[in-house]
Amino acid sequence: MNQAPPTAPPNGQAHSAPRPQLQQQAQSHYTLALLTLMSAVAFMDRQILAVLIQPVKAEFGLSDLQIGLITGLGFALSFAMLGVPLGRLADRGRHRRLIVACRSLGGLLAATGAAAMGFWSLMLSRCGGAVSDAGAGPASMALLAELYPVEQRSRVLSVFGTGSSLGALLALLLGAWIAQQWGWRWTLAIVGASSIALALLLRLSVAEPQSASDASNAGRAGQQPGAVRELLALPLTRWLLLGAACAFLAGYGFGTWNFSLLVRRHGLSLAQAGMVSAGAALVSVLGGLCSGALTDRLARRDPRWQIGMPALGLLLATPCGLAYLLLPPGPLLLAGLLIWAYAFFVIWWVAPVFAALSLVVGPARRATASALILLTGALIGNGLGPIAAGWLSDMLTRTLALSGPGDGLRWALVLMVLTLLPGALAFVMALRSYGPALQRARADAALRVQA
């Protein structure tokens, strides 16, 4: 018997069905863009003293070691105390609320640097960046993991990860311009106020996601103590943390001091050094996006590319960085090209590593796992990197009687870049345990769905 054809829904409802999905997708993209911009402003605050080193050093009469302590120690110590506890708090849900609170308070503390009277007060103001990133960083990545599917994870986190490069770009261009117009104190005040304004925008324009996992995540997080111990028991986590530590050490040590090296060794003005470094930051954005897209594509063929891409990036970045540092003063075009090549490859590890952890741990551990990586960055990268480079610069200049312009700093950065090699080795070692860890995670996810 012939069936009557289905009648079209009245009022064009057949065409309205996809609208909720499109609206949700648009809201997810808006949230991703806003979180990335907030991350960029927060990182701009962390990097702004790399631009302001010369005027700050001149006003307070500081040594390179003291500058390294200011740019790293205040942030690192605060992050060490706050990173994991705030990561655990993020695993209990309410990600937006935590992001707003941490970015606002962090911006307020960072802005107090405008009233600094010397070494100690300026170093204490750097704690604002730790408050901002310790809570908002893991919560942002956990929120994005809720909003986007697994097959887009590396790409989405690579977009969010461009916040650091965009922040460096803002510091080098906008920060340098503000400092030239109104001085370094107004620069710190404006950056801190911008973070507060963006936090308010997130509060007003983004709703707290009510995913099905919110309540269950909170329950599991409360019922299963020892999240850090559980994560560190995984060989994969330990190797990834070691690789990240080496990459952070080289990245922050080089990134904090290269601006000054361009001024000291190559005789560039602050504006010229800012342009070269801004180009490197822009190239770093492209490198991060390229890494995320390539990883998602290659991992569909072989999941091991999720870890192989970080190892490849560090291996390609090392000769570029060394070739730049071994150049004699003068060939600025070649120096700029090598800096940009280094910046393009050295960022390749970030998004794939964060995505790998989000794929092998359950929803109730994602923010804590991200917090461990960020804690490594705070202690080893932001904390130790600038201090080690500054100390090595002072020591090498004294003990080796280096007389060339910026020679002590140049050789200190050579040692920093060489730490990329053990980082690449650690990622290669992580390849052995990634496959089994991924299989266990998929089996656990299937059991959770059945339950």
Coordinates of N, CA, C and O in Angstrom, one line a residue, residues 9 25 53 76 112 179 188 364-365:
P9 N 6.6 20.6 7.6 CA 6.2 21.2 8.9 C 5.8 22.7 8.6 O 6.3 23.3 7.7
Q25 N 27.5 26.4 17.7 CA 28.8 26.4 17.1 C 29.4 27.8 17.1 O 30.5 28.0 17.4
I53 N 62.8 46.2 29.9 CA 64.0 45.9 30.6 C 65.0 47.2 30.7 O 65.4 47.6 31.8
A76 N 56.7 32.6 39.4 CA 56.9 31.2 39.6 C 56.5 30.7 41.0 O 55.9 29.7 41.2
T112 N 49.3 47.0 39.7 CA 50.0 47.7 40.8 C 51.5 47.9 40.5 O 52.2 48.7 41.2
A179 N 54.9 52.5 26.0 CA 56.0 52.8 26.8 C 56.8 54.1 26.2 O 57.2 54.9 27.0
L188 N 52.2 49.3 32.3 CA 51.8 48.2 33.2 C 50.3 48.4 33.7 O 49.5 47.5 33.8
A364 N 37.4 14.4 34.7 CA 37.6 14.9 36.0 C 39.1 15.2 36.3 O 39.4 15.5 37.4
R365 N 40.0 14.9 35.4 CA 41.4 15.1 35.6 C 42.0 16.1 34.5 O 43.2 16.4 34.6

